[in-house]
Amino acid sequence: KNIVILISGGGSNMAAIVRASRQRGWAERLGARVAAVISNRADAGGLSFAREQGLATAVVDHKPFPSREAFEAELVKAIDAHQPALVVLAGFMRILTPGFVAHYEGRLLNIHPSLLPAFPGLHTHRRAIEAGCRVAGATVHQVTAELDHGPILDQIAVPILPDDTEESLAARVLTQEHLVYPRAVESFFHQGA
Ligand code: GRF
């Protein structure tokens, strides 16, 4: 079973999943492998890691397209070339239409840097600090038409420290994202996907 990972930037979550998938027994145990990394930005840092790892890569830049739908039609073609059992959004910064989500219904995951349902949307770390939260974290969820609201597969929590800035908290959460995302991908396949 093929996994296709979509990125827009550094791809540290993608790299964590690729590393986990390269561990002894992972591919055999799950019957799954990372087949390709696709980005909407040619300058995404994660593409060089993917190429070093010998993974297929593709870039589908959203800018030349006249509409979101036209861009997504091209993106779907690039993804489906790998016949994915699972599509993983990892730092992928494009809002996807209900049509795209429906096409991958039940096999489309995302990681969001908050403990959903708290703080959907952007600037989650700043909002958590401003709200006086003591705990923050990340959520891996199924992507549905409603942004940041799909069924939750897994979560991980970190403390918010008194002197935390948005940056220090983001760094602490990102480290834990690299644990929870591979764990969630494993659980997706353990459910006999
Ligand atoms: C991270 O903050 C993650 O929570 C969000 O995208 C950001 C960058 O992720 N989904 P990555 O390093 O590109 O995986």
mmCIF file with all atom_site columns, C-alpha atoms and ligand atoms in Angstrom:
data_model
loop_
_atom_site.group_PDB
_atom_site.id
_atom_site.type_symbol
_atom_site.label_atom_id
_atom_site.label_alt_id
_atom_site.label_comp_id
_atom_site.label_asym_id
_atom_site.label_entity_id
_atom_site.label_seq_id
_atom_site.pdbx_PDB_ins_code
_atom_site.Cartn_x
_atom_site.Cartn_y
_atom_site.Cartn_z
_atom_site.occupancy
_atom_site.B_iso_or_equiv
_atom_site.pdbx_formal_charge
_atom_site.auth_seq_id
_atom_site.auth_comp_id
_atom_site.auth_asym_id
_atom_site.auth_atom_id
_atom_site.pdbx_PDB_model_num
ATOM   1   C CA . LYS A 1 1   ? 0.000   0.000  0.000   1.00 0.00 ? 1   LYS A CA 1
ATOM   2   C CA . ASN A 1 2   ? 1.377   3.390  -1.050  1.00 0.00 ? 2   ASN A CA 1
ATOM   3   C CA . ILE A 1 3   ? 1.539   6.540  1.076   1.00 0.00 ? 3   ILE A CA 1
ATOM   4   C CA . VAL A 1 4   ? 1.829   9.913  -0.669  1.00 0.00 ? 4   VAL A CA 1
ATOM   5   C CA . ILE A 1 5   ? 2.921   12.869 1.477   1.00 0.00 ? 5   ILE A CA 1
ATOM   6   C CA . LEU A 1 6   ? 2.096   16.484 0.568   1.00 0.00 ? 6   LEU A CA 1
ATOM   7   C CA . ILE A 1 7   ? 4.318   19.305 1.803   1.00 0.00 ? 7   ILE A CA 1
ATOM   8   C CA . SER A 1 8   ? 4.737   23.038 1.285   1.00 0.00 ? 8   SER A CA 1
ATOM   9   C CA . GLY A 1 9   ? 7.888   23.769 3.266   1.00 0.00 ? 9   GLY A CA 1
ATOM   10  C CA . GLY A 1 10  ? 10.605  22.190 5.391   1.00 0.00 ? 10  GLY A CA 1
ATOM   11  C CA . GLY A 1 11  ? 8.779   18.885 5.539   1.00 0.00 ? 11  GLY A CA 1
ATOM   12  C CA . SER A 1 12  ? 10.070  17.892 8.988   1.00 0.00 ? 12  SER A CA 1
ATOM   13  C CA . ASN A 1 13  ? 6.874   15.896 9.596   1.00 0.00 ? 13  ASN A CA 1
ATOM   14  C CA . MET A 1 14  ? 7.308   14.159 6.236   1.00 0.00 ? 14  MET A CA 1
ATOM   15  C CA . ALA A 1 15  ? 10.926  13.350 7.128   1.00 0.00 ? 15  ALA A CA 1
ATOM   16  C CA . ALA A 1 16  ? 9.844   11.843 10.468  1.00 0.00 ? 16  ALA A CA 1
ATOM   17  C CA . ILE A 1 17  ? 7.327   9.595  8.701   1.00 0.00 ? 17  ILE A CA 1
ATOM   18  C CA . VAL A 1 18  ? 9.878   8.564  6.045   1.00 0.00 ? 18  VAL A CA 1
ATOM   19  C CA . ARG A 1 19  ? 12.457  7.726  8.749   1.00 0.00 ? 19  ARG A CA 1
ATOM   20  C CA . ALA A 1 20  ? 9.878   5.688  10.696  1.00 0.00 ? 20  ALA A CA 1
ATOM   21  C CA . SER A 1 21  ? 8.894   3.835  7.503   1.00 0.00 ? 21  SER A CA 1
ATOM   22  C CA . ARG A 1 22  ? 12.551  2.906  6.905   1.00 0.00 ? 22  ARG A CA 1
ATOM   23  C CA . GLN A 1 23  ? 12.876  1.184  10.290  1.00 0.00 ? 23  GLN A CA 1
ATOM   24  C CA . ARG A 1 24  ? 13.287  -2.574 10.186  1.00 0.00 ? 24  ARG A CA 1
ATOM   25  C CA . GLY A 1 25  ? 9.953   -4.391 9.900   1.00 0.00 ? 25  GLY A CA 1
ATOM   26  C CA . TRP A 1 26  ? 7.763   -1.297 9.460   1.00 0.00 ? 26  TRP A CA 1
ATOM   27  C CA . ALA A 1 27  ? 6.992   -1.899 5.774   1.00 0.00 ? 27  ALA A CA 1
ATOM   28  C CA . GLU A 1 28  ? 6.462   -5.645 6.310   1.00 0.00 ? 28  GLU A CA 1
ATOM   29  C CA . ARG A 1 29  ? 4.358   -5.140 9.461   1.00 0.00 ? 29  ARG A CA 1
ATOM   30  C CA . LEU A 1 30  ? 2.087   -2.548 7.846   1.00 0.00 ? 30  LEU A CA 1
ATOM   31  C CA . GLY A 1 31  ? 2.302   -3.574 4.195   1.00 0.00 ? 31  GLY A CA 1
ATOM   32  C CA . ALA A 1 32  ? 2.839   0.089  3.461   1.00 0.00 ? 32  ALA A CA 1
ATOM   33  C CA . ARG A 1 33  ? 5.595   2.339  2.116   1.00 0.00 ? 33  ARG A CA 1
ATOM   34  C CA . VAL A 1 34  ? 6.069   6.035  1.352   1.00 0.00 ? 34  VAL A CA 1
ATOM   35  C CA . ALA A 1 35  ? 5.812   6.155  -2.450  1.00 0.00 ? 35  ALA A CA 1
ATOM   36  C CA . ALA A 1 36  ? 6.130   9.888  -3.179  1.00 0.00 ? 36  ALA A CA 1
ATOM   37  C CA . VAL A 1 37  ? 6.465   13.388 -1.772  1.00 0.00 ? 37  VAL A CA 1
ATOM   38  C CA . ILE A 1 38  ? 4.561   16.126 -3.612  1.00 0.00 ? 38  ILE A CA 1
ATOM   39  C CA . SER A 1 39  ? 4.774   19.867 -2.982  1.00 0.00 ? 39  SER A CA 1
ATOM   40  C CA . ASN A 1 40  ? 2.880   22.907 -4.222  1.00 0.00 ? 40  ASN A CA 1
ATOM   41  C CA . ARG A 1 41  ? 6.151   24.877 -3.976  1.00 0.00 ? 41  ARG A CA 1
ATOM   42  C CA . ALA A 1 42  ? 9.286   24.124 -6.008  1.00 0.00 ? 42  ALA A CA 1
ATOM   43  C CA . ASP A 1 43  ? 11.416  25.667 -3.235  1.00 0.00 ? 43  ASP A CA 1
ATOM   44  C CA . ALA A 1 44  ? 10.077  23.398 -0.474  1.00 0.00 ? 44  ALA A CA 1
ATOM   45  C CA . GLY A 1 45  ? 13.074  22.307 1.564   1.00 0.00 ? 45  GLY A CA 1
ATOM   46  C CA . GLY A 1 46  ? 11.561  18.884 2.141   1.00 0.00 ? 46  GLY A CA 1
ATOM   47  C CA . LEU A 1 47  ? 11.925  18.011 -1.557  1.00 0.00 ? 47  LEU A CA 1
ATOM   48  C CA . SER A 1 48  ? 15.712  17.712 -1.276  1.00 0.00 ? 48  SER A CA 1
ATOM   49  C CA . PHE A 1 49  ? 15.389  15.335 1.693   1.00 0.00 ? 49  PHE A CA 1
ATOM   50  C CA . ALA A 1 50  ? 12.863  13.244 -0.260  1.00 0.00 ? 50  ALA A CA 1
ATOM   51  C CA . ARG A 1 51  ? 15.161  13.100 -3.305  1.00 0.00 ? 51  ARG A CA 1
ATOM   52  C CA . GLU A 1 52  ? 18.140  12.127 -1.090  1.00 0.00 ? 52  GLU A CA 1
ATOM   53  C CA . GLN A 1 53  ? 15.971  9.297  0.235   1.00 0.00 ? 53  GLN A CA 1
ATOM   54  C CA . GLY A 1 54  ? 15.343  8.114  -3.319  1.00 0.00 ? 54  GLY A CA 1
ATOM   55  C CA . LEU A 1 55  ? 11.627  8.917  -3.150  1.00 0.00 ? 55  LEU A CA 1
ATOM   56  C CA . ALA A 1 56  ? 9.624   10.025 -6.172  1.00 0.00 ? 56  ALA A CA 1
ATOM   57  C CA . THR A 1 57  ? 8.856   13.740 -5.973  1.00 0.00 ? 57  THR A CA 1
ATOM   58  C CA . ALA A 1 58  ? 6.622   16.133 -7.875  1.00 0.00 ? 58  ALA A CA 1
ATOM   59  C CA . VAL A 1 59  ? 5.837   19.828 -7.761  1.00 0.00 ? 59  VAL A CA 1
ATOM   60  C CA . VAL A 1 60  ? 2.406   21.158 -8.628  1.00 0.00 ? 60  VAL A CA 1
ATOM   61  C CA . ASP A 1 61  ? 2.676   24.920 -8.223  1.00 0.00 ? 61  ASP A CA 1
ATOM   62  C CA . HIS A 1 62  ? -0.741  26.437 -7.500  1.00 0.00 ? 62  HIS A CA 1
ATOM   63  C CA . LYS A 1 63  ? 0.118   29.892 -8.896  1.00 0.00 ? 63  LYS A CA 1
ATOM   64  C CA . PRO A 1 64  ? -0.249  29.282 -12.704 1.00 0.00 ? 64  PRO A CA 1
ATOM   65  C CA . PHE A 1 65  ? -3.766  27.888 -12.306 1.00 0.00 ? 65  PHE A CA 1
ATOM   66  C CA . PRO A 1 66  ? -6.863  30.017 -12.899 1.00 0.00 ? 66  PRO A CA 1
ATOM   67  C CA . SER A 1 67  ? -8.828  28.340 -10.115 1.00 0.00 ? 67  SER A CA 1
ATOM   68  C CA . ARG A 1 68  ? -8.456  26.191 -7.013  1.00 0.00 ? 68  ARG A CA 1
ATOM   69  C CA . GLU A 1 69  ? -10.302 23.412 -8.836  1.00 0.00 ? 69  GLU A CA 1
ATOM   70  C CA . ALA A 1 70  ? -7.913  23.502 -11.829 1.00 0.00 ? 70  ALA A CA 1
ATOM   71  C CA . PHE A 1 71  ? -4.923  23.336 -9.485  1.00 0.00 ? 71  PHE A CA 1
ATOM   72  C CA . GLU A 1 72  ? -6.442  20.436 -7.556  1.00 0.00 ? 72  GLU A CA 1
ATOM   73  C CA . ALA A 1 73  ? -7.224  18.499 -10.766 1.00 0.00 ? 73  ALA A CA 1
ATOM   74  C CA . GLU A 1 74  ? -3.497  18.616 -11.578 1.00 0.00 ? 74  GLU A CA 1
ATOM   75  C CA . LEU A 1 75  ? -2.560  17.752 -7.991  1.00 0.00 ? 75  LEU A CA 1
ATOM   76  C CA . VAL A 1 76  ? -4.927  14.748 -7.965  1.00 0.00 ? 76  VAL A CA 1
ATOM   77  C CA . LYS A 1 77  ? -3.315  13.465 -11.183 1.00 0.00 ? 77  LYS A CA 1
ATOM   78  C CA . ALA A 1 78  ? 0.158   13.678 -9.611  1.00 0.00 ? 78  ALA A CA 1
ATOM   79  C CA . ILE A 1 79  ? -1.046  11.966 -6.413  1.00 0.00 ? 79  ILE A CA 1
ATOM   80  C CA . ASP A 1 80  ? -3.091  9.218  -8.092  1.00 0.00 ? 80  ASP A CA 1
ATOM   81  C CA . ALA A 1 81  ? -0.126  8.275  -10.312 1.00 0.00 ? 81  ALA A CA 1
ATOM   82  C CA . HIS A 1 82  ? 1.021   6.486  -7.125  1.00 0.00 ? 82  HIS A CA 1
ATOM   83  C CA . GLN A 1 83  ? -2.348  4.849  -6.344  1.00 0.00 ? 83  GLN A CA 1
ATOM   84  C CA . PRO A 1 84  ? -2.235  5.916  -2.663  1.00 0.00 ? 84  PRO A CA 1
ATOM   85  C CA . ALA A 1 85  ? -3.893  3.951  0.116   1.00 0.00 ? 85  ALA A CA 1
ATOM   86  C CA . LEU A 1 86  ? -3.213  7.035  2.256   1.00 0.00 ? 86  LEU A CA 1
ATOM   87  C CA . VAL A 1 87  ? -2.525  10.708 1.526   1.00 0.00 ? 87  VAL A CA 1
ATOM   88  C CA . VAL A 1 88  ? -0.716  12.581 4.313   1.00 0.00 ? 88  VAL A CA 1
ATOM   89  C CA . LEU A 1 89  ? -0.785  16.390 4.554   1.00 0.00 ? 89  LEU A CA 1
ATOM   90  C CA . ALA A 1 90  ? 2.385   17.438 6.391   1.00 0.00 ? 90  ALA A CA 1
ATOM   91  C CA . GLY A 1 91  ? 2.865   21.172 6.592   1.00 0.00 ? 91  GLY A CA 1
ATOM   92  C CA . PHE A 1 92  ? 0.790   21.479 3.426   1.00 0.00 ? 92  PHE A CA 1
ATOM   93  C CA . MET A 1 93  ? -0.449  25.051 3.408   1.00 0.00 ? 93  MET A CA 1
ATOM   94  C CA . ARG A 1 94  ? -3.292  25.043 0.867   1.00 0.00 ? 94  ARG A CA 1
ATOM   95  C CA . ILE A 1 95  ? -6.992  24.929 1.750   1.00 0.00 ? 95  ILE A CA 1
ATOM   96  C CA . LEU A 1 96  ? -8.521  21.991 -0.138  1.00 0.00 ? 96  LEU A CA 1
ATOM   97  C CA . THR A 1 97  ? -11.982 22.038 -1.698  1.00 0.00 ? 97  THR A CA 1
ATOM   98  C CA . PRO A 1 98  ? -14.730 19.611 -0.614  1.00 0.00 ? 98  PRO A CA 1
ATOM   99  C CA . GLY A 1 99  ? -14.284 17.892 -4.019  1.00 0.00 ? 99  GLY A CA 1
ATOM   100 C CA . PHE A 1 100 ? -10.647 17.071 -3.286  1.00 0.00 ? 100 PHE A CA 1
ATOM   101 C CA . VAL A 1 101 ? -11.497 15.936 0.253   1.00 0.00 ? 101 VAL A CA 1
ATOM   102 C CA . ALA A 1 102 ? -14.337 13.735 -1.039  1.00 0.00 ? 102 ALA A CA 1
ATOM   103 C CA . HIS A 1 103 ? -11.983 12.117 -3.581  1.00 0.00 ? 103 HIS A CA 1
ATOM   104 C CA . TYR A 1 104 ? -9.715  10.952 -0.716  1.00 0.00 ? 104 TYR A CA 1
ATOM   105 C CA . GLU A 1 105 ? -12.447 10.523 1.903   1.00 0.00 ? 105 GLU A CA 1
ATOM   106 C CA . GLY A 1 106 ? -11.300 8.247  4.712   1.00 0.00 ? 106 GLY A CA 1
ATOM   107 C CA . ARG A 1 107 ? -7.657  8.124  3.526   1.00 0.00 ? 107 ARG A CA 1
ATOM   108 C CA . LEU A 1 108 ? -6.580  11.771 3.963   1.00 0.00 ? 108 LEU A CA 1
ATOM   109 C CA . LEU A 1 109 ? -4.790  12.855 7.178   1.00 0.00 ? 109 LEU A CA 1
ATOM   110 C CA . ASN A 1 110 ? -3.489  16.173 8.466   1.00 0.00 ? 110 ASN A CA 1
ATOM   111 C CA . ILE A 1 111 ? -1.527  17.343 11.469  1.00 0.00 ? 111 ILE A CA 1
ATOM   112 C CA . HIS A 1 112 ? -2.699  20.496 13.203  1.00 0.00 ? 112 HIS A CA 1
ATOM   113 C CA . PRO A 1 113 ? -0.524  22.216 15.825  1.00 0.00 ? 113 PRO A CA 1
ATOM   114 C CA . SER A 1 114 ? -3.131  22.421 18.602  1.00 0.00 ? 114 SER A CA 1
ATOM   115 C CA . LEU A 1 115 ? -5.214  20.080 20.760  1.00 0.00 ? 115 LEU A CA 1
ATOM   116 C CA . LEU A 1 116 ? -8.349  20.173 18.580  1.00 0.00 ? 116 LEU A CA 1
ATOM   117 C CA . PRO A 1 117 ? -11.121 21.117 18.933  1.00 0.00 ? 117 PRO A CA 1
ATOM   118 C CA . ALA A 1 118 ? -9.237  23.958 20.624  1.00 0.00 ? 118 ALA A CA 1
ATOM   119 C CA . PHE A 1 119 ? -7.666  26.541 18.306  1.00 0.00 ? 119 PHE A CA 1
ATOM   120 C CA . PRO A 1 120 ? -8.576  25.456 14.758  1.00 0.00 ? 120 PRO A CA 1
ATOM   121 C CA . GLY A 1 121 ? -7.087  27.772 12.126  1.00 0.00 ? 121 GLY A CA 1
ATOM   122 C CA . LEU A 1 122 ? -3.835  29.714 12.230  1.00 0.00 ? 122 LEU A CA 1
ATOM   123 C CA . HIS A 1 123 ? -1.469  31.144 14.907  1.00 0.00 ? 123 HIS A CA 1
ATOM   124 C CA . THR A 1 124 ? -2.398  28.356 17.310  1.00 0.00 ? 124 THR A CA 1
ATOM   125 C CA . HIS A 1 125 ? 0.598   28.745 19.647  1.00 0.00 ? 125 HIS A CA 1
ATOM   126 C CA . ARG A 1 126 ? 0.156   32.494 20.092  1.00 0.00 ? 126 ARG A CA 1
ATOM   127 C CA . ARG A 1 127 ? -3.549  31.995 20.793  1.00 0.00 ? 127 ARG A CA 1
ATOM   128 C CA . ALA A 1 128 ? -2.874  29.258 23.373  1.00 0.00 ? 128 ALA A CA 1
ATOM   129 C CA . ILE A 1 129 ? -0.364  31.461 25.215  1.00 0.00 ? 129 ILE A CA 1
ATOM   130 C CA . GLU A 1 130 ? -2.705  34.481 25.098  1.00 0.00 ? 130 GLU A CA 1
ATOM   131 C CA . ALA A 1 131 ? -5.556  32.336 26.445  1.00 0.00 ? 131 ALA A CA 1
ATOM   132 C CA . GLY A 1 132 ? -3.382  31.403 29.423  1.00 0.00 ? 132 GLY A CA 1
ATOM   133 C CA . CYS A 1 133 ? -3.405  27.673 28.556  1.00 0.00 ? 133 CYS A CA 1
ATOM   134 C CA . ARG A 1 134 ? -1.052  25.418 30.542  1.00 0.00 ? 134 ARG A CA 1
ATOM   135 C CA . VAL A 1 135 ? -0.954  22.707 27.882  1.00 0.00 ? 135 VAL A CA 1
ATOM   136 C CA . ALA A 1 136 ? -0.593  22.778 24.081  1.00 0.00 ? 136 ALA A CA 1
ATOM   137 C CA . GLY A 1 137 ? 0.051   20.087 21.504  1.00 0.00 ? 137 GLY A CA 1
ATOM   138 C CA . ALA A 1 138 ? -0.758  18.625 18.112  1.00 0.00 ? 138 ALA A CA 1
ATOM   139 C CA . THR A 1 139 ? -3.580  16.609 16.605  1.00 0.00 ? 139 THR A CA 1
ATOM   140 C CA . VAL A 1 140 ? -3.583  14.109 13.726  1.00 0.00 ? 140 VAL A CA 1
ATOM   141 C CA . HIS A 1 141 ? -7.050  13.979 12.197  1.00 0.00 ? 141 HIS A CA 1
ATOM   142 C CA . GLN A 1 142 ? -8.949  12.777 9.150   1.00 0.00 ? 142 GLN A CA 1
ATOM   143 C CA . VAL A 1 143 ? -9.463  15.681 6.755   1.00 0.00 ? 143 VAL A CA 1
ATOM   144 C CA . THR A 1 144 ? -13.106 16.527 6.087   1.00 0.00 ? 144 THR A CA 1
ATOM   145 C CA . ALA A 1 145 ? -14.740 19.431 4.264   1.00 0.00 ? 145 ALA A CA 1
ATOM   146 C CA . GLU A 1 146 ? -14.773 21.469 7.488   1.00 0.00 ? 146 GLU A CA 1
ATOM   147 C CA . LEU A 1 147 ? -11.276 22.867 8.163   1.00 0.00 ? 147 LEU A CA 1
ATOM   148 C CA . ASP A 1 148 ? -9.453  21.279 11.152  1.00 0.00 ? 148 ASP A CA 1
ATOM   149 C CA . HIS A 1 149 ? -12.544 19.368 12.311  1.00 0.00 ? 149 HIS A CA 1
ATOM   150 C CA . GLY A 1 150 ? -12.292 15.730 11.146  1.00 0.00 ? 150 GLY A CA 1
ATOM   151 C CA . PRO A 1 151 ? -12.218 12.573 13.320  1.00 0.00 ? 151 PRO A CA 1
ATOM   152 C CA . ILE A 1 152 ? -9.147  12.558 15.565  1.00 0.00 ? 152 ILE A CA 1
ATOM   153 C CA . LEU A 1 153 ? -6.663  9.670  15.209  1.00 0.00 ? 153 LEU A CA 1
ATOM   154 C CA . ASP A 1 154 ? -4.084  10.755 17.801  1.00 0.00 ? 154 ASP A CA 1
ATOM   155 C CA . GLN A 1 155 ? -2.906  13.698 19.905  1.00 0.00 ? 155 GLN A CA 1
ATOM   156 C CA . ILE A 1 156 ? 0.185   14.664 21.844  1.00 0.00 ? 156 ILE A CA 1
ATOM   157 C CA . ALA A 1 157 ? 0.461   17.287 24.592  1.00 0.00 ? 157 ALA A CA 1
ATOM   158 C CA . VAL A 1 158 ? 3.282   19.522 25.788  1.00 0.00 ? 158 VAL A CA 1
ATOM   159 C CA . PRO A 1 159 ? 3.457   21.970 28.717  1.00 0.00 ? 159 PRO A CA 1
ATOM   160 C CA . ILE A 1 160 ? 3.306   25.713 28.113  1.00 0.00 ? 160 ILE A CA 1
ATOM   161 C CA . LEU A 1 161 ? 6.006   27.287 30.288  1.00 0.00 ? 161 LEU A CA 1
ATOM   162 C CA . PRO A 1 162 ? 5.647   30.722 31.914  1.00 0.00 ? 162 PRO A CA 1
ATOM   163 C CA . ASP A 1 163 ? 8.374   32.307 29.763  1.00 0.00 ? 163 ASP A CA 1
ATOM   164 C CA . ASP A 1 164 ? 7.273   30.626 26.531  1.00 0.00 ? 164 ASP A CA 1
ATOM   165 C CA . THR A 1 165 ? 7.160   32.643 23.356  1.00 0.00 ? 165 THR A CA 1
ATOM   166 C CA . GLU A 1 166 ? 5.235   31.591 20.248  1.00 0.00 ? 166 GLU A CA 1
ATOM   167 C CA . GLU A 1 167 ? 8.555   30.347 18.840  1.00 0.00 ? 167 GLU A CA 1
ATOM   168 C CA . SER A 1 168 ? 9.666   28.344 21.883  1.00 0.00 ? 168 SER A CA 1
ATOM   169 C CA . LEU A 1 169 ? 6.260   26.693 22.144  1.00 0.00 ? 169 LEU A CA 1
ATOM   170 C CA . ALA A 1 170 ? 6.131   25.961 18.389  1.00 0.00 ? 170 ALA A CA 1
ATOM   171 C CA . ALA A 1 171 ? 9.532   24.281 18.598  1.00 0.00 ? 171 ALA A CA 1
ATOM   172 C CA . ARG A 1 172 ? 8.454   22.123 21.563  1.00 0.00 ? 172 ARG A CA 1
ATOM   173 C CA . VAL A 1 173 ? 5.235   21.099 19.757  1.00 0.00 ? 173 VAL A CA 1
ATOM   174 C CA . LEU A 1 174 ? 7.018   20.390 16.459  1.00 0.00 ? 174 LEU A CA 1
ATOM   175 C CA . THR A 1 175 ? 9.376   17.939 18.195  1.00 0.00 ? 175 THR A CA 1
ATOM   176 C CA . GLN A 1 176 ? 6.364   16.014 19.471  1.00 0.00 ? 176 GLN A CA 1
ATOM   177 C CA . GLU A 1 177 ? 4.638   16.169 16.070  1.00 0.00 ? 177 GLU A CA 1
ATOM   178 C CA . HIS A 1 178 ? 7.492   14.044 14.793  1.00 0.00 ? 178 HIS A CA 1
ATOM   179 C CA . LEU A 1 179 ? 6.453   11.343 17.291  1.00 0.00 ? 179 LEU A CA 1
ATOM   180 C CA . VAL A 1 180 ? 2.679   11.525 16.930  1.00 0.00 ? 180 VAL A CA 1
ATOM   181 C CA . TYR A 1 181 ? 2.458   11.592 13.124  1.00 0.00 ? 181 TYR A CA 1
ATOM   182 C CA . PRO A 1 182 ? 4.369   8.355  12.431  1.00 0.00 ? 182 PRO A CA 1
ATOM   183 C CA . ARG A 1 183 ? 2.394   6.762  15.305  1.00 0.00 ? 183 ARG A CA 1
ATOM   184 C CA . ALA A 1 184 ? -0.900  7.882  13.753  1.00 0.00 ? 184 ALA A CA 1
ATOM   185 C CA . VAL A 1 185 ? 0.087   6.619  10.279  1.00 0.00 ? 185 VAL A CA 1
ATOM   186 C CA . GLU A 1 186 ? 0.868   3.213  11.842  1.00 0.00 ? 186 GLU A CA 1
ATOM   187 C CA . SER A 1 187 ? -2.521  3.190  13.591  1.00 0.00 ? 187 SER A CA 1
ATOM   188 C CA . PHE A 1 188 ? -4.251  4.037  10.294  1.00 0.00 ? 188 PHE A CA 1
ATOM   189 C CA . PHE A 1 189 ? -2.858  0.846  8.710   1.00 0.00 ? 189 PHE A CA 1
ATOM   190 C CA . HIS A 1 190 ? -3.315  -1.273 11.865  1.00 0.00 ? 190 HIS A CA 1
ATOM   191 C CA . GLN A 1 191 ? -7.041  -0.527 11.519  1.00 0.00 ? 191 GLN A CA 1
ATOM   192 C CA . GLY A 1 192 ? -6.753  -2.677 8.407   1.00 0.00 ? 192 GLY A CA 1
ATOM   193 C CA . ALA A 1 193 ? -7.062  0.200  5.964   1.00 0.00 ? 193 ALA A CA 1
HETATM 194 C C1 . GRF B 2 .   ? 4.182   22.618 11.611  1.00 0.00 ? 1   GRF B C1 1
HETATM 195 O O1 . GRF B 2 .   ? 3.919   23.657 12.530  1.00 0.00 ? 1   GRF B O1 1
HETATM 196 C C2 . GRF B 2 .   ? 2.988   21.701 11.548  1.00 0.00 ? 1   GRF B C2 1
HETATM 197 O O2 . GRF B 2 .   ? 2.287   21.690 12.764  1.00 0.00 ? 1   GRF B O2 1
HETATM 198 C C3 . GRF B 2 .   ? 2.151   22.300 10.482  1.00 0.00 ? 1   GRF B C3 1
HETATM 199 O O3 . GRF B 2 .   ? 3.081   22.756 9.517   1.00 0.00 ? 1   GRF B O3 1
HETATM 200 C C4 . GRF B 2 .   ? 4.262   23.213 10.209  1.00 0.00 ? 1   GRF B C4 1
HETATM 201 C C5 . GRF B 2 .   ? 5.524   22.845 9.475   1.00 0.00 ? 1   GRF B C5 1
HETATM 202 O O4 . GRF B 2 .   ? 5.560   21.454 9.364   1.00 0.00 ? 1   GRF B O4 1
HETATM 203 N N1 . GRF B 2 .   ? 1.258   21.318 9.950   1.00 0.00 ? 1   GRF B N1 1
HETATM 204 P P1 . GRF B 2 .   ? 6.771   20.722 8.515   1.00 0.00 ? 1   GRF B P1 1
HETATM 205 O O5 . GRF B 2 .   ? 8.077   21.011 9.239   1.00 0.00 ? 1   GRF B O5 1
HETATM 206 O O6 . GRF B 2 .   ? 6.798   21.328 7.121   1.00 0.00 ? 1   GRF B O6 1
HETATM 207 O O7 . GRF B 2 .   ? 6.394   19.273 8.548   1.00 0.00 ? 1   GRF B O7 1
#
